[in-house]
Coordinates of C-alpha atoms and ligand atoms in Angstrom, one line a residue:
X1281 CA 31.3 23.5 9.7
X1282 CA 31.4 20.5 6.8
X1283 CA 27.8 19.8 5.0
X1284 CA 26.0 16.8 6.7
X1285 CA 26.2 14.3 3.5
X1286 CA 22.4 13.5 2.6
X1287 CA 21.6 10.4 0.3
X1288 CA 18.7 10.5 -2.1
X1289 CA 17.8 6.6 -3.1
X1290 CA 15.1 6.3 -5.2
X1291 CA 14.3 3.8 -8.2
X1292 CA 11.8 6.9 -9.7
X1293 CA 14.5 9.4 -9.8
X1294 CA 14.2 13.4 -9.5
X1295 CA 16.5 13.4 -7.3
X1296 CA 17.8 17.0 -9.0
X1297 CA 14.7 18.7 -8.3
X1298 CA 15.2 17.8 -4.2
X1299 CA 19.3 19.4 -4.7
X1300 CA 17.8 22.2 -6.0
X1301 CA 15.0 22.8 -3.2
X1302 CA 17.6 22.0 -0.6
X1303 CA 20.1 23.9 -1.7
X1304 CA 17.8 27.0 -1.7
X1305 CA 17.3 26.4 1.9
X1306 CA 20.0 25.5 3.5
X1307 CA 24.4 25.1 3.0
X1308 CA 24.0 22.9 6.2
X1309 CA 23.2 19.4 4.4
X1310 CA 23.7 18.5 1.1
X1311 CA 22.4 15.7 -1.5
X1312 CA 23.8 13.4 -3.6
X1313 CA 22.2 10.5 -5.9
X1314 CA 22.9 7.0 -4.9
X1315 CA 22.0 6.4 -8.7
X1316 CA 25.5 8.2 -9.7
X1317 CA 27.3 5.0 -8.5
X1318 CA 29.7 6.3 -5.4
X1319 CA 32.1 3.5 -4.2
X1320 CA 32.3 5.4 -0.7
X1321 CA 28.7 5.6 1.2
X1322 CA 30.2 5.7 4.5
X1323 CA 29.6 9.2 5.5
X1324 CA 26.1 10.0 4.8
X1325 CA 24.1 10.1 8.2
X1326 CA 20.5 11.0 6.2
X1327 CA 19.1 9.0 3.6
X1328 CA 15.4 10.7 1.2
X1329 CA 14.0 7.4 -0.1
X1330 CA 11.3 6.9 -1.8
X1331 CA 10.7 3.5 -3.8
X1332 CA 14.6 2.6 -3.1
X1333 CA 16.4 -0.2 -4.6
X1334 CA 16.5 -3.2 -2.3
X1335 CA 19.6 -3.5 -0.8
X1336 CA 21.1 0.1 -0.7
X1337 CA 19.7 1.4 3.2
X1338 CA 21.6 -1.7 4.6
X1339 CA 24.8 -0.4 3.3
X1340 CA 24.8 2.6 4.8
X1341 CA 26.9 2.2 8.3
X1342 CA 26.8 6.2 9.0
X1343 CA 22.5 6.7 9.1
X1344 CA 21.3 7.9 12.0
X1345 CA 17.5 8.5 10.0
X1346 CA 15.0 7.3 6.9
X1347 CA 13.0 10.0 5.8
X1348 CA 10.6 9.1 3.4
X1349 CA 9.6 11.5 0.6
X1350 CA 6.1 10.5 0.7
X1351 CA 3.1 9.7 3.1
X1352 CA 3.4 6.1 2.6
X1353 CA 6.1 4.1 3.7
X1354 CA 5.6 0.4 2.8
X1355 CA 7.7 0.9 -0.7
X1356 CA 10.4 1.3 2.2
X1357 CA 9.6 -1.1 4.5
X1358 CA 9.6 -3.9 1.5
X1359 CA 13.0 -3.4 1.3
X1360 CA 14.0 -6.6 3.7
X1361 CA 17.9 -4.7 4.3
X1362 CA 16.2 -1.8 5.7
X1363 CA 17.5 -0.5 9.2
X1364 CA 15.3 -1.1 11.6
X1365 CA 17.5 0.6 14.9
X1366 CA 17.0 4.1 13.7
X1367 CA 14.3 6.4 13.1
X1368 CA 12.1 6.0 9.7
X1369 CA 10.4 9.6 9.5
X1370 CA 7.1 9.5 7.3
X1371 CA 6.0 12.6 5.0
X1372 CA 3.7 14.8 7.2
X1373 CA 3.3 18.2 5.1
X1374 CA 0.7 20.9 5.2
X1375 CA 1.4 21.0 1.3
X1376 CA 0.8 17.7 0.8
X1377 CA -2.4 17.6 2.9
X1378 CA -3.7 21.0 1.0
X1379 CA -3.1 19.1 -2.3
X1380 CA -5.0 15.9 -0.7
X1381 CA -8.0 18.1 0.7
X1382 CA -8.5 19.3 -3.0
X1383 CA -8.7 16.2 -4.5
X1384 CA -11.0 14.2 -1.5
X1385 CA -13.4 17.4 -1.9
X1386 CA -13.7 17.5 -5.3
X1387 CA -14.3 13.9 -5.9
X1388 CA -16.8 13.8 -2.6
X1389 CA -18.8 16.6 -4.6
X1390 CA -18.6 14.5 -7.8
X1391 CA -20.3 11.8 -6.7
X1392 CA -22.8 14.0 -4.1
X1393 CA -23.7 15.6 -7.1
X1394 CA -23.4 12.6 -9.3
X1395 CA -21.7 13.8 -12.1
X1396 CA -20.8 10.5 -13.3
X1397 CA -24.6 10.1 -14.5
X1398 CA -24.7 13.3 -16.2
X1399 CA -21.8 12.5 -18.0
X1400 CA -23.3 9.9 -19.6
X1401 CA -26.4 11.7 -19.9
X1402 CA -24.1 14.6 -22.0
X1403 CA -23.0 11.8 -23.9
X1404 CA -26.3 10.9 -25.2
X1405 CA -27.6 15.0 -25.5
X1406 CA -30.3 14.0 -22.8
X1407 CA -31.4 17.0 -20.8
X1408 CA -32.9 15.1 -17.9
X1409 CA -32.0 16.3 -14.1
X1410 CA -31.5 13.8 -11.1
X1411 CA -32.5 14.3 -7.9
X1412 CA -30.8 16.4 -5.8
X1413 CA -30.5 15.5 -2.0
X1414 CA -28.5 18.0 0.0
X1415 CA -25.4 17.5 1.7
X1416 CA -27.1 16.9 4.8
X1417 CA -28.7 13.9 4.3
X1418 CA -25.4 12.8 2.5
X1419 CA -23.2 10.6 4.2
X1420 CA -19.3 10.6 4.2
X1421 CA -17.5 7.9 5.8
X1422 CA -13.5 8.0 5.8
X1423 CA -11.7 4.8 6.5
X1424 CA -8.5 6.2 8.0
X1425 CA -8.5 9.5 10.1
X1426 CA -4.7 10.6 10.0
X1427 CA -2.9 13.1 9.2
X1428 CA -4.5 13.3 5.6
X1429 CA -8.1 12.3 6.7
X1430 CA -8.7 14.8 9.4
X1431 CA -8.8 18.2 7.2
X1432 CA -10.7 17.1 4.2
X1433 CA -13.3 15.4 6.8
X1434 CA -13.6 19.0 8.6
X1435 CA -13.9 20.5 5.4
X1436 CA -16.8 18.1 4.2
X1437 CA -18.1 18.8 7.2
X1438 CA -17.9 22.7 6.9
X1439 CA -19.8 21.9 3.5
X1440 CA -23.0 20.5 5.6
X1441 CA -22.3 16.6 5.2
X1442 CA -22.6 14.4 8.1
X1443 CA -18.9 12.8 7.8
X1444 CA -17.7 9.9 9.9
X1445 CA -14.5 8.4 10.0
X1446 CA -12.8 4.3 11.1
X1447 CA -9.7 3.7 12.2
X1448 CA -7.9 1.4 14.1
X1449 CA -7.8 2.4 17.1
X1450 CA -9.9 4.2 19.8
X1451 CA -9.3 8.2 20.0
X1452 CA -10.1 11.0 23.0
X1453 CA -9.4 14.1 19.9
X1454 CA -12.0 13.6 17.2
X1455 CA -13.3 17.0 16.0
X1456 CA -16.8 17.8 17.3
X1457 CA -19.5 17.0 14.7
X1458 CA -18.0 14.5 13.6
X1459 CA -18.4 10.3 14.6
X1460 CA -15.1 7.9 14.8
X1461 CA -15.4 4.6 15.8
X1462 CA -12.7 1.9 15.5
X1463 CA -11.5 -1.6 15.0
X1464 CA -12.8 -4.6 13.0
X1465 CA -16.0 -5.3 15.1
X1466 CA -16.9 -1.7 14.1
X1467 CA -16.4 -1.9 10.3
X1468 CA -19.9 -3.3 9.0
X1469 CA -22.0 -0.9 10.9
X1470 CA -19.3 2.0 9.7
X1471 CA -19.6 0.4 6.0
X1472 CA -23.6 0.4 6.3
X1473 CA -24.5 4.0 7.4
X1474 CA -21.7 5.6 4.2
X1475 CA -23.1 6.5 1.0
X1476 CA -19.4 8.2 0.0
X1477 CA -16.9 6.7 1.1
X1478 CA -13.1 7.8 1.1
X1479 CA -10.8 5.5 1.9
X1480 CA -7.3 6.5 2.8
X1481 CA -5.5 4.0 4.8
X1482 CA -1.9 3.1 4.4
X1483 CA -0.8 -0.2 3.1
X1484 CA -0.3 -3.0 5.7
X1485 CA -0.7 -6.6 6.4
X1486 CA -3.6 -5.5 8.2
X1487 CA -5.5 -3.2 5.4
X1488 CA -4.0 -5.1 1.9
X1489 CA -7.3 -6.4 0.9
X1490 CA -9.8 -5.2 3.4
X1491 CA -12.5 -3.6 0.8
X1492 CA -13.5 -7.2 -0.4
X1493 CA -17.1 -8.3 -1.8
X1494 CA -18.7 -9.0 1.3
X1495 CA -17.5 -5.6 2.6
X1496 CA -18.7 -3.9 -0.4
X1497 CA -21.7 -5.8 -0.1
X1498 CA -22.8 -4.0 3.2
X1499 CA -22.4 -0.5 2.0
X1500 CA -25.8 0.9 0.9
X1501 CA -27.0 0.0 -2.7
X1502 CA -25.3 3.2 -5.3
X1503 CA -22.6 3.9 -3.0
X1504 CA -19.7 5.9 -4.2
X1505 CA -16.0 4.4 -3.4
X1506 CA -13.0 7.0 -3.7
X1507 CA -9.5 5.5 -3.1
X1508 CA -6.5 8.0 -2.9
X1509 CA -4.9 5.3 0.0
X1510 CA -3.0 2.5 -1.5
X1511 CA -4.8 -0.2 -4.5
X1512 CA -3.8 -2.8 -2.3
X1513 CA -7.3 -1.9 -0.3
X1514 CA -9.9 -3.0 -2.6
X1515 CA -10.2 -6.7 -4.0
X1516 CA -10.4 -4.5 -8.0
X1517 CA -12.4 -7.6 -9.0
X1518 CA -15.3 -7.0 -6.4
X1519 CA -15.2 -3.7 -7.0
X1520 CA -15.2 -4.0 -10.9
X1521 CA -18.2 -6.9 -10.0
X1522 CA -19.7 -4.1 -7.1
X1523 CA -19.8 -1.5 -10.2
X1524 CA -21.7 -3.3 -12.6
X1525 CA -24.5 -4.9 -10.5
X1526 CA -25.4 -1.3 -9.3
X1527 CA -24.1 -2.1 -5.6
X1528 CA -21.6 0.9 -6.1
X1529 CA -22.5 3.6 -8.3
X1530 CA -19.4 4.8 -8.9
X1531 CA -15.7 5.2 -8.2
X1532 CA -13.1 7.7 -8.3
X1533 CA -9.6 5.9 -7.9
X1534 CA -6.1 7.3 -7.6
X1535 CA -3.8 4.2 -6.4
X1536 CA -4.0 0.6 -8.0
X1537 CA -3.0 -2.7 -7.8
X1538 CA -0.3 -2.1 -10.4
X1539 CA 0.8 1.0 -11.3
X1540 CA 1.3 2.4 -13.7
X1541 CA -2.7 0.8 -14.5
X1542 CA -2.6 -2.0 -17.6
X1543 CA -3.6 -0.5 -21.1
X1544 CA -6.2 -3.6 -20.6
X1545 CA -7.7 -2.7 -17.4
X1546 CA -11.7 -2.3 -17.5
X1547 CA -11.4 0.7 -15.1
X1548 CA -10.0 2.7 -17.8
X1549 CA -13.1 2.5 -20.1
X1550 CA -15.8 2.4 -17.4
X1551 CA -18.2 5.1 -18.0
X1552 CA -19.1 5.4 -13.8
X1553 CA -14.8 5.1 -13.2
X1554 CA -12.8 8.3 -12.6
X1555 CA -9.2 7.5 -12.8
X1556 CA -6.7 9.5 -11.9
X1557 CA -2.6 8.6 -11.9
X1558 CA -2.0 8.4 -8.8
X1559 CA -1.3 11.8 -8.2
X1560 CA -3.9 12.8 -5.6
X1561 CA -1.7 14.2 -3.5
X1562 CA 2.0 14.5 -5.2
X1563 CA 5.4 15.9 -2.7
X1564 CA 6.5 19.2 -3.7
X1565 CA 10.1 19.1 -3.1
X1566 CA 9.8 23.3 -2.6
X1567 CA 7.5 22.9 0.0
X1568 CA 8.6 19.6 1.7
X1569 CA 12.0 20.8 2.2
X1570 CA 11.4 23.0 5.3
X1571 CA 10.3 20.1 6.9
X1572 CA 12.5 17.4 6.1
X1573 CA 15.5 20.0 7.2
X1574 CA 13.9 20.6 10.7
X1575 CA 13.8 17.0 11.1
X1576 CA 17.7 16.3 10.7
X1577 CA 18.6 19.1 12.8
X1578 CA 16.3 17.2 15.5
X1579 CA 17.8 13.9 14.9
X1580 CA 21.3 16.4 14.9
X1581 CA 20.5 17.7 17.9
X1582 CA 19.8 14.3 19.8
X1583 CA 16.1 14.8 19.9
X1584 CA 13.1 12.3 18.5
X1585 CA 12.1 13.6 15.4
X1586 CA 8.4 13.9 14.7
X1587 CA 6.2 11.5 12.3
X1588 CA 8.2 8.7 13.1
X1589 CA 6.8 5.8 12.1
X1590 CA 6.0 3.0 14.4
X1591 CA 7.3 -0.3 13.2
X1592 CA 5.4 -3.0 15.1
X1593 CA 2.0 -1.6 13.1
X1594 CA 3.8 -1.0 10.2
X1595 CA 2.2 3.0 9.5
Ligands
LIG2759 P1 -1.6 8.4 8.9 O1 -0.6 7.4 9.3 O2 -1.6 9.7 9.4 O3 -3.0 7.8 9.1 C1 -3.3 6.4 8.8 C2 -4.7 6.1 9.3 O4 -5.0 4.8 8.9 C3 -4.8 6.2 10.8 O5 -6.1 6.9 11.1 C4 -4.8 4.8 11.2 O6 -5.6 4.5 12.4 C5 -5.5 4.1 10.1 N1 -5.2 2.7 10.0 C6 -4.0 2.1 9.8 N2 -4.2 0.8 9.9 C7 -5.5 0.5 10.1 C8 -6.2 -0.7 10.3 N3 -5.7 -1.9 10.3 N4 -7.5 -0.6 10.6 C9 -8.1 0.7 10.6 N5 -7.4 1.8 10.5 C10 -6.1 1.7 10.2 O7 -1.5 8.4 7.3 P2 -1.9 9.6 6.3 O8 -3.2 10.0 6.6 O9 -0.8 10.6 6.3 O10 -1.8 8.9 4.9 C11 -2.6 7.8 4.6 C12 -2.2 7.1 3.3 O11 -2.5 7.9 2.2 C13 -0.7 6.9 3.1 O12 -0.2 5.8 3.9 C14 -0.6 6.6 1.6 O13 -0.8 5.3 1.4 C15 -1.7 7.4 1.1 N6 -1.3 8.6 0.3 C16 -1.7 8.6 -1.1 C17 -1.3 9.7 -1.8 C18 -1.8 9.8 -3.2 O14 -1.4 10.7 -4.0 N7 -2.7 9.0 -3.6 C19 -0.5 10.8 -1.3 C20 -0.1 10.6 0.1 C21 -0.5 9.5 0.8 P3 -5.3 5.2 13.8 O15 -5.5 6.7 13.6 O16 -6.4 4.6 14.7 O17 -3.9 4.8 14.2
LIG2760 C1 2.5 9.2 -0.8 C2 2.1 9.1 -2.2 O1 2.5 8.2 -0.1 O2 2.4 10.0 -3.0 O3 3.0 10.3 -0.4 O4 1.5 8.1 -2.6

């Protein structure tokens, strides 16, 4: 039997570390770069994309799926020629959510056991402690509870914090010990009762902006903000304003407005700022690949392929 033809399209690139993962796991479908300029595109019935180059999904008369080789989708979804009949398949990995537990752990504990102040204390050779609530009285609040919310929340929870979680919608499956509510109405209340809060929603028209100043404004004074979602979340000018009045304590962020971050950005020399490249969570191509081959053989086979995403709410 012939190799399914598999497209990589990417702007970023890498595309030989994915051949080389796929290859080790299967003769069944095989990848080839967009970015190596073939006249002929006609056969290829899968296309990876991540970040593509506006134009290139359109062209592409064979595809019976998207799959995206990350969580977040929007980078394809801006691209206005993309396919919209057949199934976009987002990045849900149990490597990706391991490397994502990590970082939303560590940084909760960071902040729980404010090692931003003693830091700066180190900085200045003051030996002074702080004082040191437990993780009881500590809350965690995660805006988003999907697929990479849900097992660093049980884990925080594990630890002895009382975590909650907001999402969009209403749910009958939220882990015991642990509080969801949902929708706008829900958000201040959700907001006012977090003293860490992680927010890991996906970009949409919907979330783009939603951490403004008056949102900020209701969490409780010294609150610590994480973002590993999207930096289209947080209004960075109410947040850099939230910082320095005290009204957050301290930040860890991941994602950004505009990546890679401006050398002139104040975030990178704020002393209560942990900044990280985005790189919370990054795709293994080793580890991805099972997946992403079980879900063309689905699509092969005639069934629906899991993680697809639902285009009407744009996640
Ligand atoms: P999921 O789609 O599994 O979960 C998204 C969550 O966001 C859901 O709980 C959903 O609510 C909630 N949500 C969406 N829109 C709204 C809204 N308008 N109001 C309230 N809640 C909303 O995504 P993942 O957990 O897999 O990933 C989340 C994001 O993490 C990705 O989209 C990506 O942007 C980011 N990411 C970042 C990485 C990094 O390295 N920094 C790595 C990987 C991902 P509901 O459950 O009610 O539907
Ligand atoms: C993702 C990311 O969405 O790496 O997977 O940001």
């Amino acid at each position: 039997m012939a190799a399914v033809p598999v497209l990589f399209v990417s702007r970023k690139g890498g595309c030989a570390g994915w051949q080389a993962a796929l290859a080790r796991h299967t003769t069944r479908f095989t990848l080839h770069d967009w970015a190596s300029g073939q006249s002929d595109l006609s056969g290829y019935r899968y296309a990876l994309a991540w970040h593509p180059p506006h134009g290139v999904l359109k062209n592409l008369p064979g595809l019976k799926a998207i799959l995206s080789l990350g969580a977040g989708i929007e980078s394809i979804l801006a691209d206005p020629g993309m396919p919209r009949h057949i199934p976009l398949i987002r990045l849900v990995d149990p490597d990706l959510t391991g490397r994502m537990v990590e970082y939303v752990v560590l940084h909760v504990l960071l902040h729980h056991r404010q090692m931003t102040a003693y830091l700066a204390r180190q900085r200045e050779q003051l030996w002074a402690g702080l004082p040191q609530p437990p993780a009881r009285v500590r809350r965690v609040g995660f805006l988003g509870f999907g697929a990479l919310s849900r097992p660093p929340a049980l884990q925080l929870k594990a630890l002895g914090f009382q975590v909650a979680a907001w999402s969009r919608v209403a749910k009958s499956d939220v882990p015991e010990g642990i509080s969801h509510t949902a929708g706008p109405d829900a958000l201040e209340i959700f907001l006012q009762q977090t003293d860490i809060l992680v927010c890991l929603l996906p970009h949409t028209d919907e979330t783009a902006g939603l951490l403004n100043a008056a949102r900020l404004a209701r969490l409780p004074k010294g609150a610590a903000v994480i973002n590993a979602g999207r930096g289209s979340l947080i209004d960075e000018a109410a947040l850099l304003a939230a910082l320095d009045s005290g009204q957050v304590g301290a930040a860890s962020l991941d994602v950004f407005q505009t990546e890679p971050l401006p050398r002139e950005h104040p975030f990178w020399g704020h002393e209560r700022v942990i900044l990280t490249p985005h790189g919370a969570a990054d795709t293994d191509p080793e580890a991805t690949v099972p997946g992403l081959i079980a879900a063309m053989e689905a699509v092969e086979r005639g069934q629906t392929p899991p993680n697809m995403v639902d285009l009407s709410r744009g996640y």
